[in-house]
Each structure stands twice: as C-alpha cells, then as structure tokens.
Tab-separated table of C-alpha atoms and ligand atoms in Angstrom:
chain	number	residue	atom	x	y	z
A	1	MET	CA	131.377	146.391	89.838
A	2	SER	CA	128.108	144.826	88.747
A	3	ALA	CA	127.328	141.218	89.623
A	4	SER	CA	126.314	140.295	86.061
A	5	LYS	CA	127.786	137.162	84.512
A	6	PRO	CA	131.162	137.472	82.795
A	7	THR	CA	131.168	138.451	79.121
A	8	ASP	CA	133.665	137.527	76.416
A	9	ALA	CA	135.452	140.801	77.046
A	10	ASP	CA	136.268	139.680	80.617
A	11	LYS	CA	137.958	136.462	79.455
A	12	PRO	CA	141.736	136.543	79.138
A	13	ARG	CA	142.406	136.522	75.394
A	14	ILE	CA	145.010	134.036	74.211
A	15	VAL	CA	146.887	135.785	71.459
A	16	LEU	CA	149.657	134.525	69.216
A	17	ALA	CA	152.173	137.089	70.409
A	18	ASP	CA	152.188	135.201	73.759
A	19	HIS	CA	153.288	132.023	72.002
A	20	GLN	CA	156.527	132.964	70.270
A	21	PRO	CA	158.302	129.574	70.721
A	22	GLN	CA	155.233	127.690	69.406
A	23	ILE	CA	155.049	130.025	66.420
A	24	GLU	CA	158.693	129.347	65.638
A	25	ARG	CA	158.123	125.581	65.809
A	26	LEU	CA	155.036	125.937	63.645
A	27	GLN	CA	156.966	128.003	61.136
A	28	ARG	CA	159.699	125.346	60.902
A	29	ARG	CA	157.133	122.578	60.398
A	30	LEU	CA	155.160	124.491	57.816
A	31	PHE	CA	158.338	125.318	55.996
A	32	LEU	CA	159.631	121.744	56.033
A	33	ARG	CA	156.368	119.950	55.283
A	34	SER	CA	154.466	122.225	52.973
A	35	SER	CA	156.979	124.834	51.800
A	36	LEU	CA	154.644	127.414	53.256
A	37	SER	CA	156.306	130.328	55.000
A	38	ILE	CA	154.680	132.053	57.935
A	39	GLY	CA	154.390	135.104	55.686
A	40	ALA	CA	152.480	133.113	53.072
A	41	LEU	CA	150.237	131.690	55.781
A	42	ALA	CA	149.584	135.189	57.106
A	43	MET	CA	148.622	136.286	53.613
A	44	LEU	CA	146.352	133.291	52.981
A	45	SER	CA	144.673	133.406	56.355
A	46	GLY	CA	144.302	137.155	56.699
A	47	CYS	CA	145.927	136.912	60.138
A	48	ASN	CA	149.084	138.871	60.734
A	49	MET	CA	150.018	136.536	63.646
A	50	GLN	CA	151.428	139.349	65.715
A	51	ASP	CA	148.925	141.637	67.336
A	52	GLY	CA	145.709	140.218	68.637
A	53	ASP	CA	145.047	137.282	66.317
A	54	SER	CA	143.788	134.439	68.456
A	55	VAL	CA	145.433	131.020	68.325
A	56	ASP	CA	142.033	129.559	67.411
A	57	LYS	CA	141.615	131.854	64.437
A	58	VAL	CA	145.027	130.989	63.013
A	59	LEU	CA	144.667	127.240	63.625
A	60	TRP	CA	141.258	127.334	61.927
A	61	ALA	CA	142.729	129.141	58.908
A	62	MET	CA	145.586	126.601	58.798
A	63	SER	CA	143.147	123.706	58.899
A	64	ARG	CA	141.139	125.090	55.950
A	65	TRP	CA	144.402	125.721	54.057
A	66	ASN	CA	145.429	122.127	54.756
A	67	ASP	CA	142.079	120.954	53.310
A	68	ARG	CA	142.814	122.798	50.077
A	69	VAL	CA	146.333	121.385	49.783
A	70	GLN	CA	145.062	117.854	50.449
A	71	GLY	CA	142.442	118.342	47.769
A	72	TRP	CA	145.135	119.329	45.283
A	73	LEU	CA	147.306	116.336	46.193
A	74	PHE	CA	144.435	113.830	46.333
A	75	ASP	CA	144.984	110.970	43.907
A	76	ARG	CA	141.518	110.161	42.568
A	77	ASN	CA	142.597	106.685	41.508
A	78	LYS	CA	143.988	105.627	44.864
A	79	LEU	CA	141.678	102.953	46.257
A	80	ALA	CA	140.904	102.196	49.886
A	81	PRO	CA	141.773	98.569	50.819
A	82	THR	CA	139.055	95.945	50.381
A	83	TYR	CA	138.538	92.793	52.479
A	84	ALA	CA	137.137	89.252	52.328
A	85	ALA	CA	133.595	88.455	53.487
A	86	SER	CA	135.099	86.421	56.345
A	87	GLU	CA	136.646	89.626	57.737
A	88	ILE	CA	133.347	91.516	58.169
A	89	THR	CA	132.922	92.795	61.739
A	90	ASP	CA	129.905	91.230	63.444
A	91	PRO	CA	128.147	92.884	65.142
A	92	PHE	CA	129.018	96.084	63.291
A	93	PRO	CA	129.185	99.122	65.633
A	94	PHE	CA	126.552	101.864	65.662
A	95	ASN	CA	127.524	105.512	66.093
A	96	ALA	CA	125.667	108.828	65.914
A	97	PHE	CA	125.355	112.010	67.952
A	98	TYR	CA	122.459	110.295	69.814
A	99	PRO	CA	121.822	106.792	71.200
A	100	GLU	CA	120.720	103.945	68.913
A	101	PHE	CA	117.044	103.987	69.973
A	102	ASP	CA	116.780	107.588	68.699
A	103	ALA	CA	117.784	106.643	65.114
A	104	PRO	CA	115.164	108.115	62.743
A	105	ASP	CA	112.298	105.811	61.769
A	106	ILE	CA	111.747	106.556	58.065
A	107	ASP	CA	108.867	105.196	55.953
A	108	GLY	CA	110.475	103.883	52.749
A	109	SER	CA	107.168	103.963	50.829
A	110	THR	CA	106.851	107.766	51.128
A	111	TYR	CA	110.580	108.557	51.194
A	112	ARG	CA	111.818	111.001	48.518
A	113	LEU	CA	115.428	112.070	47.988
A	114	GLU	CA	115.717	115.766	47.096
A	115	VAL	CA	118.377	116.999	44.650
A	116	SER	CA	119.273	120.670	44.233
A	117	GLY	CA	121.974	123.212	43.425
A	118	LEU	CA	124.204	122.922	40.349
A	119	VAL	CA	122.321	120.035	38.678
A	120	SER	CA	120.158	120.068	35.542
A	121	ASP	CA	117.542	117.568	36.828
A	122	LYS	CA	116.009	118.482	40.195
A	123	ARG	CA	113.375	115.734	40.260
A	124	THR	CA	113.070	113.815	43.534
A	125	TRP	CA	113.917	110.094	43.691
A	126	ASN	CA	112.014	107.282	45.377
A	127	LEU	CA	113.682	104.049	46.512
A	128	ASP	CA	112.531	101.973	43.517
A	129	GLN	CA	114.067	104.529	41.149
A	130	LEU	CA	117.361	104.454	43.090
A	131	ARG	CA	117.361	100.626	43.053
A	132	ALA	CA	116.838	100.661	39.282
A	133	LEU	CA	120.254	102.349	38.823
A	134	PRO	CA	123.393	100.167	38.458
A	135	GLN	CA	124.583	98.798	41.823
A	136	THR	CA	127.995	97.711	43.103
A	137	SER	CA	129.133	96.124	46.357
A	138	GLN	CA	132.192	96.791	48.525
A	139	ILE	CA	133.771	95.315	51.663
A	140	THR	CA	135.780	98.132	53.227
A	141	ARG	CA	136.888	99.475	56.596
A	142	HIS	CA	134.944	102.250	58.339
A	143	ILE	CA	137.232	104.312	60.596
A	144	CYS	CA	135.691	106.476	63.314
A	145	ILE	CA	137.620	109.434	64.736
A	146	GLU	CA	136.575	108.252	68.214
A	147	GLY	CA	139.117	105.444	67.955
A	148	TRP	CA	137.447	102.351	66.525
A	149	SER	CA	137.252	100.808	63.092
A	150	ALA	CA	135.161	97.987	61.604
A	151	ILE	CA	134.851	96.159	58.297
A	152	GLY	CA	131.441	96.176	56.638
A	153	GLN	CA	129.761	95.357	53.338
A	154	TRP	CA	127.719	97.990	51.531
A	155	ARG	CA	125.838	97.878	48.239
A	156	GLY	CA	124.448	100.745	46.221
A	157	VAL	CA	124.841	103.121	43.282
A	158	PRO	CA	128.327	104.415	42.438
A	159	PHE	CA	127.903	108.066	43.439
A	160	ARG	CA	129.488	109.210	40.162
A	161	THR	CA	126.720	107.391	38.251
A	162	PHE	CA	124.093	109.218	40.319
A	163	LEU	CA	125.756	112.628	39.834
A	164	GLU	CA	125.940	112.031	36.075
A	165	ARG	CA	122.270	110.934	36.008
A	166	VAL	CA	121.091	114.201	37.626
A	167	GLY	CA	123.291	116.290	35.322
A	168	ALA	CA	125.485	117.594	38.141
A	169	ASP	CA	128.104	120.199	37.264
A	170	LEU	CA	131.113	117.912	37.834
A	171	SER	CA	133.441	120.917	37.827
A	172	ALA	CA	131.693	122.369	40.914
A	173	ARG	CA	133.731	122.187	44.118
A	174	TYR	CA	131.439	120.505	46.668
A	175	VAL	CA	128.580	118.099	47.196
A	176	GLY	CA	126.517	118.671	50.345
A	177	PHE	CA	124.238	116.256	52.252
A	178	LYS	CA	121.311	116.968	54.583
A	179	CYS	CA	120.081	114.116	56.749
A	180	ALA	CA	116.743	113.239	58.325
A	181	ASP	CA	118.255	113.536	61.836
A	182	ARG	CA	119.586	117.057	61.095
A	183	TYR	CA	123.116	115.747	60.623
A	184	TYR	CA	124.841	117.258	57.595
A	185	SER	CA	128.193	116.901	55.827
A	186	SER	CA	129.961	117.631	52.557
A	187	LEU	CA	132.663	116.327	50.222
A	188	ASP	CA	135.098	117.772	47.693
A	189	MET	CA	134.027	116.869	44.130
A	190	ALA	CA	137.098	114.628	43.543
A	191	THR	CA	136.004	112.419	46.459
A	192	ALA	CA	132.368	112.497	45.323
A	193	LEU	CA	133.530	111.126	41.944
A	194	HIS	CA	135.928	108.559	43.457
A	195	PRO	CA	135.155	105.032	42.167
A	196	GLN	CA	134.508	103.699	45.716
A	197	THR	CA	132.178	106.502	46.828
A	198	GLN	CA	128.765	104.855	46.957
A	199	LEU	CA	125.142	105.963	47.453
A	200	THR	CA	124.301	103.013	49.660
A	201	LEU	CA	120.985	101.181	49.984
A	202	ASP	CA	122.059	97.845	51.511
A	203	PHE	CA	124.200	96.631	54.378
A	204	ARG	CA	125.265	92.968	54.107
A	205	ASP	CA	122.805	92.219	51.268
A	206	ALA	CA	119.699	93.571	53.044
A	207	PRO	CA	118.186	97.089	53.130
A	208	LEU	CA	120.123	99.323	55.558
A	209	PRO	CA	118.742	98.838	59.078
A	210	ALA	CA	117.585	102.079	60.761
A	211	LYS	CA	120.723	102.252	62.898
A	212	TYR	CA	123.048	102.115	59.870
A	213	GLY	CA	121.236	104.818	57.910
A	214	TYR	CA	117.934	103.604	56.380
A	215	PRO	CA	116.971	104.219	53.673
A	216	LEU	CA	120.058	105.846	52.137
A	217	LYS	CA	123.600	106.682	53.236
A	218	LEU	CA	126.834	107.653	51.557
A	219	ARG	CA	129.711	105.210	51.906
A	220	VAL	CA	133.084	106.931	51.488
A	221	PRO	CA	135.902	104.496	52.345
A	222	THR	CA	138.579	107.153	51.650
A	223	LYS	CA	137.216	109.365	54.468
A	224	LEU	CA	136.715	109.114	58.229
A	225	GLY	CA	133.349	107.812	59.446
A	226	PHE	CA	131.830	111.199	60.211
A	227	LYS	CA	132.015	112.072	56.483
A	228	ASN	CA	129.691	109.099	55.721
A	229	PRO	CA	126.234	110.674	56.200
A	230	LYS	CA	123.361	108.297	57.065
A	231	HIS	CA	119.583	108.868	56.509
A	232	ILE	CA	120.254	111.216	53.574
A	233	ALA	CA	117.242	113.409	52.769
A	234	ALA	CA	118.801	115.903	50.333
A	235	ILE	CA	121.875	116.176	48.117
A	236	PHE	CA	123.087	119.454	46.607
A	237	VAL	CA	125.982	120.537	44.381
A	238	THR	CA	127.620	123.885	45.183
A	239	ASN	CA	130.746	126.021	44.994
A	240	THR	CA	130.361	127.176	48.615
A	241	ASN	CA	131.740	124.785	51.240
A	242	PRO	CA	128.658	123.510	53.128
A	243	GLY	CA	130.705	122.344	56.162
A	244	GLY	CA	129.219	119.646	58.362
A	245	TYR	CA	127.892	118.725	61.800
A	246	TRP	CA	131.322	117.797	63.191
A	247	GLU	CA	133.340	119.752	60.622
A	248	ASP	CA	131.805	122.999	61.928
A	249	GLN	CA	132.798	122.076	65.499
A	250	GLY	CA	136.463	121.814	64.591
A	251	TYR	CA	136.978	118.367	63.056
A	252	ASN	CA	139.203	118.705	60.009
A	253	TRP	CA	136.936	119.093	56.981
A	254	PHE	CA	139.038	116.976	54.546
A	255	SER	CA	139.586	114.056	56.993
A	256	GLY	CA	140.700	111.469	54.505
A	257	LEU	CA	142.817	110.619	51.525
B	301	MTE	N1	122.831	111.124	59.797
B	301	MTE	C1	123.939	110.829	60.492
B	301	MTE	N2	124.984	110.317	59.843
B	301	MTE	C2	126.128	109.997	60.529
B	301	MTE	C3	126.254	110.253	61.912
B	301	MTE	C4	125.112	110.823	62.581
B	301	MTE	O1	125.108	111.079	63.804
B	301	MTE	N3	123.984	111.090	61.843
B	301	MTE	N4	127.413	109.930	62.590
B	301	MTE	C5	128.624	109.715	61.775
B	301	MTE	C6	129.704	109.032	62.483
B	301	MTE	S1	130.643	109.956	63.563
B	301	MTE	C7	130.008	107.699	62.256
B	301	MTE	S2	131.340	106.933	62.972
B	301	MTE	C8	129.160	106.881	61.361
B	301	MTE	C9	128.669	105.626	62.082
B	301	MTE	O2	127.997	104.779	61.170
B	301	MTE	P1	127.463	103.352	61.652
B	301	MTE	O3	126.379	103.593	62.705
B	301	MTE	O4	126.941	102.706	60.424
B	301	MTE	O5	128.630	102.618	62.253
B	301	MTE	O6	128.050	107.594	60.861
B	301	MTE	C10	128.311	108.922	60.499
B	301	MTE	N5	127.154	109.456	59.828
B	302	MO	MO1	132.541	108.709	63.908
C-alpha cells in the first residue's frame, strides 16, 4: 500500500442499484407529475439506472429535463406581481459571491457593453446610447434562493426592445451574460422576451449603486435572484446553453416561472 492521497477510484461509489426503494418512489412521482416513465427518463438521460449510473448523474439529467419541460409550459404572458412604492424594502439587501466592499468599481465613462453571437449588429454600447432607448420602471420582488426576499424599484430598457435593436435571432434558445466580476448566467429566450425582463440602469430613480450592479444589470422578476446578473459586461445569443455561476454548481437552471 502506498501512502499517497486517496483518488476517486478509492471512494465508495453511490450507484442507483443500491437505492431501489428511492427509485420506485421517484418513478411513482415522475409518473404522476410529469407522465414520464422511468424508461422514458432512462432514454432521455442516457442513464440506464441499473448498473453503475451514479445518483448524481441521474439527478442532474432529471434537473435538465425539468428545465426543458418548464420552458415548454412557461406562459410568456404571466406577470410577476408588482407593488406600491410604499412597500419598497429599505435598506435593500446586497448579495454576491463576495462581500459588499469587493463589488466591482466600474468607470461609466469608459464602460462599453459587448454584444455577440446570433445578432446582426455587434456594435458595443455606451451608457448614453443605452439611456437613449425607451425606458420603463417596475416595483417587483427579488427572491434569493438563500431564503430572503425584498421589494425594489428598477428602471431600464425592456430587454425585448434591446434584443430587437441588435437584430437578435429571437428564435434562438438562450441569451447568455458575462459580468465584470466573472459571474455569468443565462436565460431561455421566452424569459428574455418576457415583458417584465429589463436591462436595468437605475435603482430607485438613481443610477445603480456599485453594490446593486453598476452600471448595468438584468432584472428578471419571474426568476430567482441568482438569474439576475449584475455588472453586465457582455450579452450573447446562442443555441448552446451557457449555464451560469450557480447553475453549474447544481442550482436548477430554470429557477423560475
Ligand atoms: N455579477 C453578479 N451578479 C449577481 C450575483 C453576483 O455575485 N455577481 N449574485 C446574484 C444573487 S445570488 C443575488 S440574490 C442577486 C443580489 O442582488 P442585490 O445585491 O441587488 O440584492 O444578484 C445576483 N446577481
Ligand atoms: Mo441569491
């Protein structure tokens, strides 16, 4: 025996065959709630669920399948609730994968938004050009997966207007976002085109403060907070799911209505 550190091969492997009762429960739930048989799931996921497929692999495949079904069922006219100005949460919470004092410090005078992928106009945008587009305001609830929610007011360009302006292929499947702090996320096209999805410049009638995403964030009231990227540096349209910072660590990709 060598004294080297343990490798993956030394770890006990948790395989589905060891979880027969759970599989049966899962099968019943899938069958009742999504008319999906375990056989169909095996086919869709490429896992045969018997010999050697890990629980993780199957749950991951199920989660991606669930994303697709939710996308098909998503009602693009269903609006998130809106609130009165008197209901705005003050102070509004900050959240990021780092503490507030590490929020990126971006110079608005040299800032340029990059646009790429399936769009006909790949010119960059400065803040004056973004402010010259039509703006709308919303008072909606931001819901964080960590267990808090807060009502805020955001103003900016309806994201559909922006996508139309850059000649985006609106039949593409995804819109991806890259942020100045190396955060990233993505949306299904139906959500990108939703009337409340907003390319946001202002919080409570003033330019976004650094902590809330200066100079540009996406406000998506039909999704959980982590699908609302702040400090957006680049937007791209694609048919390949770009994933996201939390999405790629196991948070459900769809995470919303
Ligand atoms: N660029 C960037 N965007 C981000 C995050 C981040 O860490 N970096 N965190 C997300 C999460 S988990 C939440 S809850 C919200 C928090 O936004 P707020 O600070 O305006 O409340 O931003 C989202 N967008
Ligand atoms: Mo969050």
